[in-house]
Coordinates of C-alpha atoms in Angstrom, one line a residue:
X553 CA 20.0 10.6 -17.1
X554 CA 16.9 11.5 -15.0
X555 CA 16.9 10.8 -11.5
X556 CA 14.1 9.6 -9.0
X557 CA 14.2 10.0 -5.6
X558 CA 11.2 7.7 -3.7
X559 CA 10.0 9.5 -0.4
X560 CA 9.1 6.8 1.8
X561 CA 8.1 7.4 5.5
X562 CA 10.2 4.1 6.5
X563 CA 11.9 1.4 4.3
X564 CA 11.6 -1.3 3.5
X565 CA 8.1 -2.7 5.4
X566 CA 6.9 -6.5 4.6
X567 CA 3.8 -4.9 3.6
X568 CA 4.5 -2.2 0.9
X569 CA 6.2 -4.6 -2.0
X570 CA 4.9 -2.2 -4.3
X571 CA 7.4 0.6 -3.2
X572 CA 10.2 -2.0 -4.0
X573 CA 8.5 -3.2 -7.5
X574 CA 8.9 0.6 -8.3
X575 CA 12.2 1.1 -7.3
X576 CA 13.6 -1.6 -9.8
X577 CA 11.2 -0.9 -12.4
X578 CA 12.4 2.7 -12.6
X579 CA 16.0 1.7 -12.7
X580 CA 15.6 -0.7 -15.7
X581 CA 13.2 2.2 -17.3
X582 CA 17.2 3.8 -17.3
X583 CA 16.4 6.5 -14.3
X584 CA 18.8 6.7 -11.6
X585 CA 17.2 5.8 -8.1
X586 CA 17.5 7.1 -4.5
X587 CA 15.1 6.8 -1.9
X588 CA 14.6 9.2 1.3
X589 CA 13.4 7.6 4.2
X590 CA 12.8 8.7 7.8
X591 CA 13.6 5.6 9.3
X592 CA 15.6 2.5 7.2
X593 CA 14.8 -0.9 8.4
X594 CA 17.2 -3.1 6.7
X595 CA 16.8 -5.4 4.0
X596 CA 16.0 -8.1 6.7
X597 CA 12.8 -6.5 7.4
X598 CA 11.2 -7.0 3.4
X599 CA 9.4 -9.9 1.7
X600 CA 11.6 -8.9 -0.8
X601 CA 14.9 -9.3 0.5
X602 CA 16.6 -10.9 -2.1
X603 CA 15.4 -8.9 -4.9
X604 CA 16.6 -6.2 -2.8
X605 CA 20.3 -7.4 -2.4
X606 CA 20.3 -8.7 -6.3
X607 CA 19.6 -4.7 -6.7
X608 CA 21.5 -3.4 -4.5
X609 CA 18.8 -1.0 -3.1
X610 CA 20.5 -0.2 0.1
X611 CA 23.6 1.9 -1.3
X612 CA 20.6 4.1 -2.8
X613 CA 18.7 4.5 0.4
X614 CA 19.5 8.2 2.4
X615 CA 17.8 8.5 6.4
X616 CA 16.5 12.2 6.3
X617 CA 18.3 14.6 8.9
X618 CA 18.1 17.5 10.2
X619 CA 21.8 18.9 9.1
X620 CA 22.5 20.4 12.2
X621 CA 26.1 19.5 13.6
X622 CA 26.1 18.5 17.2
X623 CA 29.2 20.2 18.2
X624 CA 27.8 23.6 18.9
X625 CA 30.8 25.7 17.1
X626 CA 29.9 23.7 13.8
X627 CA 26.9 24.6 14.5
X628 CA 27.6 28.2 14.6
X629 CA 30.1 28.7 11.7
X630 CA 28.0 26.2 9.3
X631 CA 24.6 28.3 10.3
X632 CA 26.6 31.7 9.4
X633 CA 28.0 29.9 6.1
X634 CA 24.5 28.6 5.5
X635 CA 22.5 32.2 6.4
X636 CA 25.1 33.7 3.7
X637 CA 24.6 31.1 1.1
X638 CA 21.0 31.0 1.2
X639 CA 19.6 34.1 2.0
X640 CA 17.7 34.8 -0.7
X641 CA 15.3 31.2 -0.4
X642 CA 15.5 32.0 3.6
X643 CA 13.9 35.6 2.5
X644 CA 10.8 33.8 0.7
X645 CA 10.0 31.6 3.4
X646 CA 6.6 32.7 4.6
X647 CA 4.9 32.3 8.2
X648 CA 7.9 31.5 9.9
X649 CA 8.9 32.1 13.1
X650 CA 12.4 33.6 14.0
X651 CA 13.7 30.9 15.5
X652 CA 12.9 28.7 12.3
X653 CA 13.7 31.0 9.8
X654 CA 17.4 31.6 11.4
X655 CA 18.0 28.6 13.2
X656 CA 16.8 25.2 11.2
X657 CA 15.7 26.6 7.6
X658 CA 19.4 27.0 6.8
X659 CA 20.4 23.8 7.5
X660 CA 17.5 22.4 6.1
X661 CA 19.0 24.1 3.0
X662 CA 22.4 22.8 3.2
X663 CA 21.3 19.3 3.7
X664 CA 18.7 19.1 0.9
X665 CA 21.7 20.4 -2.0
X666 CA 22.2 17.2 -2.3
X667 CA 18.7 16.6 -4.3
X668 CA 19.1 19.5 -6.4
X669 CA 19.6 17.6 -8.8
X670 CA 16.5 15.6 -8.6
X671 CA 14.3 15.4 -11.7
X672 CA 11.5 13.9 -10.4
X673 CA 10.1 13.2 -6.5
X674 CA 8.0 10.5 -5.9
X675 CA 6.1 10.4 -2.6
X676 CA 4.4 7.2 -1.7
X677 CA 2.2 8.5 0.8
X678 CA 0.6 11.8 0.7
X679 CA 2.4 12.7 4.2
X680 CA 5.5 11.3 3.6
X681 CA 6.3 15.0 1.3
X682 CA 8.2 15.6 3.6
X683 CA 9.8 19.2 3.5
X684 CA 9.2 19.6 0.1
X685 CA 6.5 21.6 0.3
X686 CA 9.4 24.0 2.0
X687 CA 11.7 23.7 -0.8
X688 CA 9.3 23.9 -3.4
X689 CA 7.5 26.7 -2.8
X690 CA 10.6 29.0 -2.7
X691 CA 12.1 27.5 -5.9
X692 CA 15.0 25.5 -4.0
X693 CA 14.2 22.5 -5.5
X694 CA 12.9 22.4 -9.2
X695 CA 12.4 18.4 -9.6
X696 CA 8.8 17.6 -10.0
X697 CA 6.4 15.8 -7.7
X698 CA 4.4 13.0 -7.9
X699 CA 2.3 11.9 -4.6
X700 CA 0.4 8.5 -4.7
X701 CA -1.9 8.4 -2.4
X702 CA -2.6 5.3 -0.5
X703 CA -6.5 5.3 1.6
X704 CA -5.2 6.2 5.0
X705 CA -3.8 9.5 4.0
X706 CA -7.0 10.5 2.4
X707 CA -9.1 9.2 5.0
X708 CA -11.7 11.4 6.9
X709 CA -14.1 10.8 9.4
X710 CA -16.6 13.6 9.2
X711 CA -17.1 17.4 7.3
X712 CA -15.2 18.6 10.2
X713 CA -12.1 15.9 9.6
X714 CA -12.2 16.8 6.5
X715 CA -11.7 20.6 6.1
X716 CA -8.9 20.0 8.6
X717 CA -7.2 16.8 6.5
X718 CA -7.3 19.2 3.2
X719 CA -5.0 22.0 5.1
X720 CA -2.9 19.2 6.0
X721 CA -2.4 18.0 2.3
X722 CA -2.5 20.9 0.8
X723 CA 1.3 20.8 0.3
X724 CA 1.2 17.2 -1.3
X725 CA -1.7 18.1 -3.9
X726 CA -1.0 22.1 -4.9
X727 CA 2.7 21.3 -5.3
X728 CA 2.3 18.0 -6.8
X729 CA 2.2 18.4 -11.1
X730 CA 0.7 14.7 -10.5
X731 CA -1.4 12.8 -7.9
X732 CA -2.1 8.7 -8.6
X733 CA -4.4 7.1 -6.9
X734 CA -5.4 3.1 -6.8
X735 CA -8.9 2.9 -7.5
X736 CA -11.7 5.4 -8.5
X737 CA -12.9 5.1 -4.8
X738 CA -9.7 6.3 -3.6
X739 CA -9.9 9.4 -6.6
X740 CA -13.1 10.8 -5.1
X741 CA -11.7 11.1 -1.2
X742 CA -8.8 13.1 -2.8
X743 CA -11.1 15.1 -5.2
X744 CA -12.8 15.7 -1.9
X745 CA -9.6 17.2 -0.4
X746 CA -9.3 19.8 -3.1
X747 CA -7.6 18.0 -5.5
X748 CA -7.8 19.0 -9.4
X749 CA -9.1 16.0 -11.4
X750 CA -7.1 17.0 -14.2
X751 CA -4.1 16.3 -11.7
X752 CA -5.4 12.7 -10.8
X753 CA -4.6 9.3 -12.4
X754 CA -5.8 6.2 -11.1
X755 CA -3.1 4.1 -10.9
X756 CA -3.7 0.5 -9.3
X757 CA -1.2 -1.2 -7.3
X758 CA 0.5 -3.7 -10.3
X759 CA 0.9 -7.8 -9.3
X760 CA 4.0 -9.3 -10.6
X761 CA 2.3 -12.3 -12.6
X762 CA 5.8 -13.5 -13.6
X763 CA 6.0 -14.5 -10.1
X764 CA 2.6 -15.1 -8.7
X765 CA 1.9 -18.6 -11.3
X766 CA -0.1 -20.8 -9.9
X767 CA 0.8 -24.3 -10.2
X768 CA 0.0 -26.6 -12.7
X769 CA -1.0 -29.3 -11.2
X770 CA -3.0 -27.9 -8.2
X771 CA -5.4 -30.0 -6.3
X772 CA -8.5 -29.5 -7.2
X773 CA -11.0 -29.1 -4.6
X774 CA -13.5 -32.1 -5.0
X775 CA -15.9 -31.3 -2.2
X776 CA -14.7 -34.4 -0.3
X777 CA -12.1 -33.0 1.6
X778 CA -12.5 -29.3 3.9
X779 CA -12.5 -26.1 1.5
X780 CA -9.6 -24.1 2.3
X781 CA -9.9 -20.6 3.2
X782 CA -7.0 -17.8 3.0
X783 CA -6.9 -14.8 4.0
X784 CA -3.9 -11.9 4.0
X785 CA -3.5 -8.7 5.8
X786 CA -2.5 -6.8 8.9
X787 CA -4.2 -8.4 12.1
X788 CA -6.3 -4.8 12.2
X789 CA -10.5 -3.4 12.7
X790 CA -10.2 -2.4 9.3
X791 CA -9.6 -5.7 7.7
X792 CA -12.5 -7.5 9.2
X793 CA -11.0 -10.7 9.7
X794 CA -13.8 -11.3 12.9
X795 CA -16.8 -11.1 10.1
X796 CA -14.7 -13.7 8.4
X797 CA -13.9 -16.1 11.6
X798 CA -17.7 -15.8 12.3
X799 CA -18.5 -16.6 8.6
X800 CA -16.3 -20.2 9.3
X801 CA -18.2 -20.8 12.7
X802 CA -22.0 -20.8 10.7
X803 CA -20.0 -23.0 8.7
X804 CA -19.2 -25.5 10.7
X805 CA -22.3 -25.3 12.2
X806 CA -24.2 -26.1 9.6
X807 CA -21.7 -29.2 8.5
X808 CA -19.6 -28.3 5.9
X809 CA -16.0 -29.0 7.0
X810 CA -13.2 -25.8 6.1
X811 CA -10.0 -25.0 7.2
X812 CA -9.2 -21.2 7.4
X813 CA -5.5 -19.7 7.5
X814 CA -4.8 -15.8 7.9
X815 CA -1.8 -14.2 7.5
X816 CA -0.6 -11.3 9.0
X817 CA 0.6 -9.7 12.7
X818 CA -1.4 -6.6 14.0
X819 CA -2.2 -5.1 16.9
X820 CA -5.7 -7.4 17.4
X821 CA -3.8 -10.8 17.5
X822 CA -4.7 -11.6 20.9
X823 CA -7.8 -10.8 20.6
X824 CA -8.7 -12.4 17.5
X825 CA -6.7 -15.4 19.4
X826 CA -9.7 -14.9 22.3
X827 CA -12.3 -14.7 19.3
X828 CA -11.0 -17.8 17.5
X829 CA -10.7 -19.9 21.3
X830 CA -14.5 -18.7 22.5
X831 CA -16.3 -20.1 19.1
X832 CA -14.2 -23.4 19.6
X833 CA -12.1 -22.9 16.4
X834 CA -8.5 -23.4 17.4
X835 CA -8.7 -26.8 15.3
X836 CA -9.8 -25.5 11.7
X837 CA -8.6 -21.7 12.1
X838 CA -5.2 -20.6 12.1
X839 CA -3.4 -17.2 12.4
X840 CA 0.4 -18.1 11.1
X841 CA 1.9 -14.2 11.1
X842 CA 3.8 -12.9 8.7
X843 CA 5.1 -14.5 5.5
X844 CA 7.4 -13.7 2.8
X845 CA 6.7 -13.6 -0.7
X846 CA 7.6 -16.7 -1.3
X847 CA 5.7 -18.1 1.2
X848 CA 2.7 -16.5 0.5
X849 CA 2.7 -17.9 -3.2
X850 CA 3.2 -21.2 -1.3
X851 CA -0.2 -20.4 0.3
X852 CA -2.2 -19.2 -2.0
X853 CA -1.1 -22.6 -4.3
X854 CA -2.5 -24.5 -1.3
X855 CA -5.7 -23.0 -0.9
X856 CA -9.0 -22.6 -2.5
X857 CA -10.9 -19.7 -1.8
X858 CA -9.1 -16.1 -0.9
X859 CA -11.7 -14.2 1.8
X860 CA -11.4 -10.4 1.4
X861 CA -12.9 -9.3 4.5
X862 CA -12.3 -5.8 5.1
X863 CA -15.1 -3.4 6.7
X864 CA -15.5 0.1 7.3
X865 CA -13.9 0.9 10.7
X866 CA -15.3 2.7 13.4
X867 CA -12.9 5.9 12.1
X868 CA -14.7 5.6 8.9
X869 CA -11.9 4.1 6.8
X870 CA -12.5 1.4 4.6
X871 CA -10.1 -0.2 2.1
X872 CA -8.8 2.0 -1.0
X873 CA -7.5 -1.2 -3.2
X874 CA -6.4 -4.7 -1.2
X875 CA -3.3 -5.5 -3.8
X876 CA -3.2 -9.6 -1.7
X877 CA -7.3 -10.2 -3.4
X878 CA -5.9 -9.0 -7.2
X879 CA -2.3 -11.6 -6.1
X880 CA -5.2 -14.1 -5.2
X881 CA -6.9 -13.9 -8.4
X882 CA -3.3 -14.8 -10.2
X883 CA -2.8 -17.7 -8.2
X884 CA -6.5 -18.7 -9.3
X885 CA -8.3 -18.6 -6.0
X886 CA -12.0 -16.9 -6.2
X887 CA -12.4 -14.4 -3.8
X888 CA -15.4 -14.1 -1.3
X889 CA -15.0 -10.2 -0.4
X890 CA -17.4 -7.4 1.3
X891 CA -18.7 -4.4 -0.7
X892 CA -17.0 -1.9 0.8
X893 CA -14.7 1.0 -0.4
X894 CA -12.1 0.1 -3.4
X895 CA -12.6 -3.7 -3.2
X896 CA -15.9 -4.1 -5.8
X897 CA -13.3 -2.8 -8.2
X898 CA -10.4 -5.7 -7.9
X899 CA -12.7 -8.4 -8.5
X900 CA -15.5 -9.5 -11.5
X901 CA -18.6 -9.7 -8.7
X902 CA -20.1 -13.4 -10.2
X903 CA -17.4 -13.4 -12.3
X904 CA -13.8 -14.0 -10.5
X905 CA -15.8 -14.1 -6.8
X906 CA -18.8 -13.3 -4.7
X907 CA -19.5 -9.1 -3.0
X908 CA -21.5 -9.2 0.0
X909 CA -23.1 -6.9 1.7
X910 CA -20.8 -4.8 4.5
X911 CA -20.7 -7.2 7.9
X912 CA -23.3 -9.3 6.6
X913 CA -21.5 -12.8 8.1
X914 CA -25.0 -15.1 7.3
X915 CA -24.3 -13.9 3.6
X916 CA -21.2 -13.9 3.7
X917 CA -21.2 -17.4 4.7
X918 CA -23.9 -18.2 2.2
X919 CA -21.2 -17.3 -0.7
X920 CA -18.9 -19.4 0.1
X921 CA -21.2 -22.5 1.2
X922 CA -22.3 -21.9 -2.3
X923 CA -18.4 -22.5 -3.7
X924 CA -18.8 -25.9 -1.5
X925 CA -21.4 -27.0 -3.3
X926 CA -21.0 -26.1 -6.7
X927 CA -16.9 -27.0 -6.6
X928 CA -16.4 -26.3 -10.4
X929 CA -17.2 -22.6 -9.7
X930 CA -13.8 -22.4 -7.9
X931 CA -12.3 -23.4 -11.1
X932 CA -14.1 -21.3 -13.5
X933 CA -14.1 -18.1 -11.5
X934 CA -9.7 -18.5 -10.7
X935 CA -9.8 -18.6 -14.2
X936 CA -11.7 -15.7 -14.9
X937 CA -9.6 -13.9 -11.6
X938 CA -6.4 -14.6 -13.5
X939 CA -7.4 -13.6 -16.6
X940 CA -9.0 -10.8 -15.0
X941 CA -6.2 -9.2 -13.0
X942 CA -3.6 -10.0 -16.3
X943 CA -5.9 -7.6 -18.1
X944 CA -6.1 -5.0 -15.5
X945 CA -3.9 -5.0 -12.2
X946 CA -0.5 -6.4 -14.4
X947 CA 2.4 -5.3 -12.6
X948 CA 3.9 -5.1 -16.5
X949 CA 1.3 -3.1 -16.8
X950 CA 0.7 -0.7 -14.1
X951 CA 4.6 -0.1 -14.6
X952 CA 4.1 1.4 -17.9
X953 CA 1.4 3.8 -17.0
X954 CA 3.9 4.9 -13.9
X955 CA 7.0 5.0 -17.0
X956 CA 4.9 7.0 -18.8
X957 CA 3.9 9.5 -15.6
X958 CA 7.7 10.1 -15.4
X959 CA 8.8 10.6 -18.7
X960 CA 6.0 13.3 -19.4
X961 CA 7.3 15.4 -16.8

């Protein structure tokens, strides 16, 4: 039986579902799973919790090390044993300086044997390799490599950030036999890294629509009561949520009554808090922090409208996919989203929602006043969202194409 190991640079976060999706899915596929981890957060810390415990995910889970013994005669006899035992990979390693070569590569070594055995290494995360380039490129480890990249670790500001980002993943993409990606946006920053196309496969993040069902009977919005607004994602520059609040304040000011919820924690809280208390806003607008899985469906089932909001940051980074807009589609809420990076792929622009021009809040407020007044377009585009995302961004789906990555190798 084959055997996937997951690199992961901590596990398992609230917001990365889909590293857990692909954990189970590989194990019913028949593969046996591990996942190495710098840092393991405890089964407390997912969305997911329960689907992790029915799986039993954290007797698979293994917190890198370095190998070296503390007590310093171990360290001694197990760096002689390991200098013996692995001398001729220790010989290949090039570039190295002495005190590396002799002193950590051998227990590096020692404590990677335990992966040998690997058939296939998947690294969510382009920088989350790990020391595989190491391992690889003196034949210690034959199992093959898949990286997925995820936006941030293709992200670059300038020409300049960019020569020096594509020495940094060089490991990840030359030693990589396959690189996935989420959207073509995403595919051309990595081509632009040095990647081989013929290495690349755009792979979107999946939604599990056996979970995300909206309900049957929803309230439908009527116009007589406020439109409600939802949005989902870390409390961050890069997701925009300001443009959004702004959006809700022309809004209001020009009489239309909406209530707007966002989910997530971040680093801007109190400022968006400050942002929120300034426009006089605390009433309709509401930052509720983090929410599980289930609590999220909860949410989206209680709103109308989902408001993609993400912008290009002042580092340059814009959004690669945005899995919460294709999960709002499935529970049948149109979207209201910017043009901007990976997003004008997730969604059916007049179709399933609105795209907007980059920061443009009058616009963006425009799109959405125009859901308020025409209420049966809410209906017919969360129809057309669901329909859409079942066709495309299935986690049934997405799965296979992943399956099929791993059994061709």
């Amino acid at each position: 039986m084959k055997k996937i190991c997951f690199l992961v640079p901590s596990f398992p976060n609230v917001s990365e579902t889909f590293v857990v999706n692909q954990l189970i899915a590989s194990q019913k596929a028949g593969y046996d799973i591990l996942v190495l981890t710098l840092t393991y957060l405890g089964v407390a810390n997912s969305s997911q919790s329960e689907v992790l415990k029915k799986y039993n995910i954290d007797q698979v889970v293994r917190v890198l090390e370095s190998g070296i013994p503390h007590n310093p005669i171990k360290r001694v006899l197990l760096n002689f044993y390991c200098l013996v035992k692995y001398a001729r990979f220790i010989h290949q390693v090039k570039q190295a300086s002495f005190y590396d070569r002799f002193l950590i590569f051998p227990f590096k070594f020692h404590y990677y044997e335990q992966f040998r055995d690997v058939s296939i290494f998947h690294a969510q995360f382009a920088d989350s390799i790990f020391d595989l380039e190491l391992l690889k490129s003196v034949g210690f480890l034959k199992g093959k490599l898949i990286t997925t990249f995820h936006g941030y670790d293709a992200h670059f500001r300038d020409e300049a950030k960019r020569v020096t980002l594509a020495k940094k993943r060089y490991g990840a993409i030359h030693y990589s036999d396959y690189v996935t990606v989420n959207t073509p946006y995403l595919e051309d920053k990595v081509k632009a890294l040095g990647c081989d196309s013929k290495k690349i496969q755009v792979i979107p993040m999946g939604v599990n629509l056996d979970f995300f069902i909206p309900q049957t009977h929803k309230q439908v919005f009527d116009g007589k009561r406020p439109l409600k607004l939802l949005s989902v994602g870390r409390l961050i520059e890069l997701k925009g949520h300001q443009y959004a609040i702004d959006a809700v304040r022309l809004l209001k000011d020009w009489g239309f009554l909406v209530e707007y919820t966002i989910v997530g924690e971040g680093p801007l809280q109190a400022d968006l808090e400050t942002h929120i208390k300034s426009l006089a806003l605390e009433s309709i607008v509401h930052l509720v922090g983090q929410k599980s899985q289930l609590e999220l469906k909860d949410l989206y089932n209680s709103h109308d409208v989902f408001l993609m909001s993400s912008i290009t940051d002042a580092r340059n980074r814009a959004e690669a996919q945005g899995l919460a807009t294709a999960e709002a589609q499935a529970m049948k809420l149109a979207v209201v989203a910017f043009d901007c990076g990976g997003v004008p792929y997730t969604l059916i622009d007049g179709g399933s929602g609105f795209l907007v021009p980059e920061k443009q809040v009058n616009l963006y407020a425009k799109a959405i006043q125009q859901l308020i007044e025409t209420p049966t377009l809410i209906e017919t585009m969360g129809e057309a969202g669901r329909g859409f995302v079942s066709e495309e961004f299935s986690l049934a789906l997405q799965t296979q194409k992943m399956i099929a990555l791993y059994d061709s190798l």
